mmCIF file of C-alpha atoms in Angstrom:
data_model
loop_
_atom_site.group_PDB
_atom_site.id
_atom_site.type_symbol
_atom_site.label_atom_id
_atom_site.label_comp_id
_atom_site.label_asym_id
_atom_site.label_seq_id
_atom_site.Cartn_x
_atom_site.Cartn_y
_atom_site.Cartn_z
ATOM 1 C CA UNK A 1 -90.639 3.931 23.043
ATOM 2 C CA UNK A 2 -87.809 2.207 21.282
ATOM 3 C CA UNK A 3 -88.453 0.025 18.240
ATOM 4 C CA UNK A 4 -86.433 -1.801 15.626
ATOM 5 C CA UNK A 5 -87.400 -2.726 12.101
ATOM 6 C CA UNK A 6 -85.643 -5.387 10.068
ATOM 7 C CA UNK A 7 -87.493 -5.229 6.755
ATOM 8 C CA UNK A 8 -86.062 -8.411 5.261
ATOM 9 C CA UNK A 9 -87.372 -11.638 6.725
ATOM 10 C CA UNK A 10 -85.192 -13.837 4.519
ATOM 11 C CA UNK A 11 -82.153 -13.085 2.384
ATOM 12 C CA UNK A 12 -80.294 -15.532 0.136
ATOM 13 C CA UNK A 13 -76.719 -14.743 -0.836
ATOM 14 C CA UNK A 14 -74.284 -16.746 -2.879
ATOM 15 C CA UNK A 15 -71.149 -17.856 -1.091
ATOM 16 C CA UNK A 16 -68.410 -15.278 -1.678
ATOM 17 C CA UNK A 17 -70.864 -12.494 -2.460
ATOM 18 C CA UNK A 18 -71.261 -9.385 -0.341
ATOM 19 C CA UNK A 19 -74.015 -9.002 2.242
ATOM 20 C CA UNK A 20 -75.990 -6.131 3.690
ATOM 21 C CA UNK A 21 -78.709 -6.623 6.306
ATOM 22 C CA UNK A 22 -80.912 -3.635 7.018
ATOM 23 C CA UNK A 23 -81.889 -2.281 10.408
ATOM 24 C CA UNK A 24 -83.860 0.858 11.220
ATOM 25 C CA UNK A 25 -84.526 1.978 14.748
ATOM 26 C CA UNK A 26 -86.710 4.468 16.544
ATOM 27 C CA UNK A 27 -85.365 6.183 19.639
ATOM 28 C CA UNK A 28 -85.511 9.746 20.919
ATOM 29 C CA UNK A 29 -81.789 10.158 21.562
ATOM 30 C CA UNK A 30 -78.567 8.532 20.417
ATOM 31 C CA UNK A 31 -79.130 4.862 21.089
ATOM 32 C CA UNK A 32 -76.859 1.991 21.826
ATOM 33 C CA UNK A 33 -77.046 -0.435 18.876
ATOM 34 C CA UNK A 34 -76.194 -4.108 18.576
ATOM 35 C CA UNK A 35 -76.151 -6.926 16.082
ATOM 36 C CA UNK A 36 -76.495 -10.473 17.407
ATOM 37 C CA UNK A 37 -76.387 -13.762 15.494
ATOM 38 C CA UNK A 38 -78.299 -16.898 16.419
ATOM 39 C CA UNK A 39 -77.582 -20.299 14.918
ATOM 40 C CA UNK A 40 -80.281 -23.002 15.138
ATOM 41 C CA UNK A 41 -80.776 -24.137 18.729
ATOM 42 C CA UNK A 42 -78.180 -21.706 20.003
ATOM 43 C CA UNK A 43 -78.220 -18.581 22.119
ATOM 44 C CA UNK A 44 -77.400 -15.125 20.869
ATOM 45 C CA UNK A 45 -73.815 -14.197 20.055
ATOM 46 C CA UNK A 46 -72.796 -10.557 19.844
ATOM 47 C CA UNK A 47 -71.336 -9.584 16.464
ATOM 48 C CA UNK A 48 -70.733 -5.907 17.140
ATOM 49 C CA UNK A 49 -71.976 -2.900 19.047
ATOM 50 C CA UNK A 50 -72.147 0.865 18.755
ATOM 51 C CA UNK A 51 -72.040 3.052 21.843
ATOM 52 C CA UNK A 52 -70.417 6.265 20.604
ATOM 53 C CA UNK A 53 -67.556 7.605 18.500
ATOM 54 C CA UNK A 54 -66.658 6.266 15.079
ATOM 55 C CA UNK A 55 -69.885 5.431 13.263
ATOM 56 C CA UNK A 56 -68.293 2.514 11.382
ATOM 57 C CA UNK A 57 -67.801 -0.348 13.787
ATOM 58 C CA UNK A 58 -65.964 -3.577 13.234
ATOM 59 C CA UNK A 59 -67.089 -6.845 14.703
ATOM 60 C CA UNK A 60 -66.205 -10.494 14.792
ATOM 61 C CA UNK A 61 -66.184 -12.856 11.818
ATOM 62 C CA UNK A 62 -65.435 -10.025 9.369
ATOM 63 C CA UNK A 63 -68.700 -8.131 9.935
ATOM 64 C CA UNK A 64 -69.029 -4.378 10.137
ATOM 65 C CA UNK A 65 -71.922 -1.971 10.627
ATOM 66 C CA UNK A 66 -72.422 1.732 10.055
ATOM 67 C CA UNK A 67 -74.513 3.975 12.281
ATOM 68 C CA UNK A 68 -76.286 6.647 10.237
ATOM 69 C CA UNK A 69 -78.126 9.043 12.504
ATOM 70 C CA UNK A 70 -79.837 10.886 9.646
ATOM 71 C CA UNK A 71 -81.391 7.643 8.412
ATOM 72 C CA UNK A 72 -81.906 6.026 11.845
ATOM 73 C CA UNK A 73 -80.118 2.995 10.456
ATOM 74 C CA UNK A 74 -77.496 0.527 11.558
ATOM 75 C CA UNK A 75 -76.967 -1.805 8.607
ATOM 76 C CA UNK A 76 -74.760 -4.874 8.882
ATOM 77 C CA UNK A 77 -72.305 -5.678 6.109
ATOM 78 C CA UNK A 78 -69.813 -8.350 5.146
ATOM 79 C CA UNK A 79 -67.725 -8.219 1.968
ATOM 80 C CA UNK A 80 -67.634 -11.973 1.324
ATOM 81 C CA UNK A 81 -70.097 -14.411 2.844
ATOM 82 C CA UNK A 82 -69.115 -17.910 3.937
ATOM 83 C CA UNK A 83 -71.483 -20.880 4.155
ATOM 84 C CA UNK A 84 -71.018 -20.863 7.940
ATOM 85 C CA UNK A 85 -72.625 -17.409 8.093
ATOM 86 C CA UNK A 86 -76.052 -18.938 7.487
ATOM 87 C CA UNK A 87 -78.045 -18.060 10.616
ATOM 88 C CA UNK A 88 -80.617 -15.638 12.027
ATOM 89 C CA UNK A 89 -79.436 -12.085 12.576
ATOM 90 C CA UNK A 90 -81.003 -9.717 15.071
ATOM 91 C CA UNK A 91 -80.577 -5.971 15.380
ATOM 92 C CA UNK A 92 -81.256 -4.507 18.825
ATOM 93 C CA UNK A 93 -81.438 -1.071 20.388
ATOM 94 C CA UNK A 94 -80.805 -0.131 23.993
ATOM 95 C CA UNK A 95 -81.325 3.148 25.784
ATOM 96 C CA UNK A 96 -78.344 5.421 26.278
ATOM 97 C CA UNK A 97 -78.485 4.934 30.003
ATOM 98 C CA UNK A 98 -76.836 1.665 29.102
ATOM 99 C CA UNK A 99 -78.391 -0.715 31.534
ATOM 100 C CA UNK A 100 -81.963 -1.240 30.569
ATOM 101 C CA UNK A 101 -83.643 -3.693 28.277
ATOM 102 C CA UNK A 102 -82.777 -4.346 24.684
ATOM 103 C CA UNK A 103 -85.505 -4.080 22.059
ATOM 104 C CA UNK A 104 -84.964 -6.517 19.212
ATOM 105 C CA UNK A 105 -86.115 -6.612 15.633
ATOM 106 C CA UNK A 106 -87.880 -9.661 14.254
ATOM 107 C CA UNK A 107 -84.683 -10.945 12.670
ATOM 108 C CA UNK A 108 -83.401 -11.695 9.183
ATOM 109 C CA UNK A 109 -82.687 -15.280 8.218
ATOM 110 C CA UNK A 110 -79.616 -15.531 6.004
ATOM 111 C CA UNK A 111 -79.386 -18.423 3.587
ATOM 112 C CA UNK A 112 -76.089 -18.999 1.753
ATOM 113 C CA UNK A 113 -76.212 -20.768 -1.596
ATOM 114 C CA UNK A 114 -73.219 -22.618 -3.047
ATOM 115 C CA UNK B 1 -64.372 -18.193 31.615
ATOM 116 C CA UNK B 2 -67.798 -19.692 32.008
ATOM 117 C CA UNK B 3 -70.648 -18.024 30.226
ATOM 118 C CA UNK B 4 -74.289 -17.682 31.188
ATOM 119 C CA UNK B 5 -75.871 -21.053 31.856
ATOM 120 C CA UNK B 6 -79.534 -21.983 31.934
ATOM 121 C CA UNK B 7 -81.270 -25.087 33.178
ATOM 122 C CA UNK B 8 -83.068 -27.086 32.070
ATOM 123 C CA UNK B 9 -82.308 -26.808 28.370
ATOM 124 C CA UNK B 10 -85.737 -28.213 27.566
ATOM 125 C CA UNK B 11 -88.868 -28.399 29.666
ATOM 126 C CA UNK B 12 -92.165 -30.014 28.688
ATOM 127 C CA UNK B 13 -95.094 -29.445 30.987
ATOM 128 C CA UNK B 14 -98.828 -29.831 30.950
ATOM 129 C CA UNK B 15 -101.208 -26.917 30.800
ATOM 130 C CA UNK B 16 -101.937 -25.622 34.279
ATOM 131 C CA UNK B 17 -98.696 -26.811 35.856
ATOM 132 C CA UNK B 18 -96.061 -24.686 37.590
ATOM 133 C CA UNK B 19 -92.518 -24.396 36.185
ATOM 134 C CA UNK B 20 -89.239 -22.877 37.298
ATOM 135 C CA UNK B 21 -86.430 -21.889 34.954
ATOM 136 C CA UNK B 22 -82.953 -21.201 36.302
ATOM 137 C CA UNK B 23 -80.252 -18.826 35.143
ATOM 138 C CA UNK B 24 -76.635 -18.687 36.326
ATOM 139 C CA UNK B 25 -75.063 -15.436 35.162
ATOM 140 C CA UNK B 26 -71.408 -14.773 34.490
ATOM 141 C CA UNK B 27 -69.584 -14.488 37.798
ATOM 142 C CA UNK B 28 -69.469 -10.900 39.020
ATOM 143 C CA UNK B 29 -72.201 -9.634 36.730
ATOM 144 C CA UNK B 30 -74.706 -7.652 38.759
ATOM 145 C CA UNK B 31 -77.212 -7.036 35.955
ATOM 146 C CA UNK B 32 -79.406 -9.920 34.857
ATOM 147 C CA UNK B 33 -82.131 -9.959 32.215
ATOM 148 C CA UNK B 34 -84.847 -12.386 31.138
ATOM 149 C CA UNK B 35 -86.251 -12.414 27.609
ATOM 150 C CA UNK B 36 -88.798 -14.610 25.850
ATOM 151 C CA UNK B 37 -88.426 -15.621 22.214
ATOM 152 C CA UNK B 38 -91.430 -17.027 20.433
ATOM 153 C CA UNK B 39 -91.084 -18.936 17.187
ATOM 154 C CA UNK B 40 -90.068 -16.675 14.337
ATOM 155 C CA UNK B 41 -89.723 -13.616 16.538
ATOM 156 C CA UNK B 42 -86.977 -11.637 18.164
ATOM 157 C CA UNK B 43 -86.438 -11.840 21.912
ATOM 158 C CA UNK B 44 -88.859 -9.807 24.007
ATOM 159 C CA UNK B 45 -87.841 -8.307 27.313
ATOM 160 C CA UNK B 46 -89.430 -9.658 30.475
ATOM 161 C CA UNK B 47 -87.517 -8.377 33.518
ATOM 162 C CA UNK B 48 -84.215 -6.786 34.537
ATOM 163 C CA UNK B 49 -82.440 -7.209 37.872
ATOM 164 C CA UNK B 50 -79.721 -4.976 39.244
ATOM 165 C CA UNK B 51 -78.365 -6.966 42.158
ATOM 166 C CA UNK B 52 -81.197 -8.571 44.105
ATOM 167 C CA UNK B 53 -83.908 -6.151 43.091
ATOM 168 C CA UNK B 54 -86.042 -6.041 39.976
ATOM 169 C CA UNK B 55 -85.197 -2.686 38.395
ATOM 170 C CA UNK B 56 -87.719 -3.120 35.583
ATOM 171 C CA UNK B 57 -90.420 -5.785 35.394
ATOM 172 C CA UNK B 58 -92.519 -4.033 32.780
ATOM 173 C CA UNK B 59 -92.196 -6.902 30.311
ATOM 174 C CA UNK B 60 -93.811 -9.590 32.464
ATOM 175 C CA UNK B 61 -97.023 -10.416 30.581
ATOM 176 C CA UNK B 62 -99.252 -11.056 33.610
ATOM 177 C CA UNK B 63 -99.181 -12.043 37.261
ATOM 178 C CA UNK B 64 -98.577 -15.699 36.450
ATOM 179 C CA UNK B 65 -94.973 -14.756 35.758
ATOM 180 C CA UNK B 66 -92.568 -13.981 38.583
ATOM 181 C CA UNK B 67 -88.789 -13.874 38.905
ATOM 182 C CA UNK B 68 -86.424 -13.764 41.859
ATOM 183 C CA UNK B 69 -82.732 -13.256 42.451
ATOM 184 C CA UNK B 70 -82.406 -13.533 46.220
ATOM 185 C CA UNK B 71 -78.604 -13.396 46.543
ATOM 186 C CA UNK B 72 -77.842 -11.262 43.521
ATOM 187 C CA UNK B 73 -76.463 -14.114 41.468
ATOM 188 C CA UNK B 74 -78.669 -17.024 40.323
ATOM 189 C CA UNK B 75 -82.148 -16.091 39.146
ATOM 190 C CA UNK B 76 -85.271 -18.180 38.801
ATOM 191 C CA UNK B 77 -88.168 -17.377 36.486
ATOM 192 C CA UNK B 78 -91.391 -18.884 37.804
ATOM 193 C CA UNK B 79 -94.528 -19.455 35.752
ATOM 194 C CA UNK B 80 -97.763 -20.481 37.440
ATOM 195 C CA UNK B 81 -100.763 -22.143 35.778
ATOM 196 C CA UNK B 82 -98.914 -22.503 32.476
ATOM 197 C CA UNK B 83 -100.798 -21.975 29.238
ATOM 198 C CA UNK B 84 -100.002 -23.215 25.737
ATOM 199 C CA UNK B 85 -99.225 -19.634 24.747
ATOM 200 C CA UNK B 86 -96.320 -19.652 27.217
ATOM 201 C CA UNK B 87 -94.455 -22.056 24.928
ATOM 202 C CA UNK B 88 -91.282 -20.293 23.843
ATOM 203 C CA UNK B 89 -87.533 -20.139 24.400
ATOM 204 C CA UNK B 90 -86.687 -18.243 27.562
ATOM 205 C CA UNK B 91 -83.349 -16.488 27.362
ATOM 206 C CA UNK B 92 -81.271 -15.126 30.196
ATOM 207 C CA UNK B 93 -78.535 -12.524 29.806
ATOM 208 C CA UNK B 94 -76.117 -10.814 32.156
ATOM 209 C CA UNK B 95 -73.823 -7.794 32.057
ATOM 210 C CA UNK B 96 -71.399 -6.173 34.483
ATOM 211 C CA UNK B 97 -74.016 -3.666 35.654
ATOM 212 C CA UNK B 98 -74.227 -0.100 36.819
ATOM 213 C CA UNK B 99 -71.447 -0.094 39.386
ATOM 214 C CA UNK B 100 -68.915 -1.357 36.853
ATOM 215 C CA UNK B 101 -69.230 1.779 34.777
ATOM 216 C CA UNK B 102 -70.123 0.864 31.249
ATOM 217 C CA UNK B 103 -72.042 0.707 29.041
ATOM 218 C CA UNK B 104 -71.729 -2.976 28.346
ATOM 219 C CA UNK B 105 -73.303 -5.498 26.049
ATOM 220 C CA UNK B 106 -75.470 -8.295 27.344
ATOM 221 C CA UNK B 107 -74.149 -11.842 27.276
ATOM 222 C CA UNK B 108 -76.808 -14.426 26.552
ATOM 223 C CA UNK B 109 -77.246 -17.977 27.697
ATOM 224 C CA UNK B 110 -78.369 -20.854 25.438
ATOM 225 C CA UNK B 111 -81.976 -20.590 26.596
ATOM 226 C CA UNK B 112 -84.614 -22.944 27.974
ATOM 227 C CA UNK B 113 -87.149 -24.236 25.479
ATOM 228 C CA UNK B 114 -90.500 -24.479 27.271
ATOM 229 C CA UNK B 115 -93.284 -26.505 25.695
ATOM 230 C CA UNK B 116 -96.718 -26.490 27.297
ATOM 231 C CA UNK B 117 -98.942 -29.345 26.113
#
């Protein structure tokens, strides 16, 4: 069965500093991987996705993530955080048949300090 | 274009009552998903439709939960004899589906916050 671990419940980053949010997954084959962001009272917005090919993927709002098969990881990064990035971030894994359910991690809440 | 919409945005009901939650997917999307998000948790899968049929309902917690999609577009999640533990945000998502090739990401609606008192 698929599973996702986001080990950091909360992270606080100073505005302008770099960010890395960790995500580890468990899946028997090459998975499809996603990062979604959720602002308070809002639905989920897709930041980026990995299906195949280049293991470094670029997303919206200046985010990127790197798929590392050997570490079963898909960490999210941003070189310079803005106050508007404060939100909840969810990593998710889907099966490589492409059309089934997503399994989400428990999320990491990002706080941005001035 | 229009995204996934869900109604109502908030629903407060008494324990034991019946509720219906509606999802309007993106036009043309044949795949539709329901998830439930409890406070402080990530979304948890409930059911997946491909067209009119439920392709995977393994996430429905018990037989009080039921979902339909009779014409392959709008879907309704139905909860009978609601319990306080059903309180959560119910999220709907859609994607182009199997016949469109793919893979594709899922596009989420804003959710319905259900509170059972």
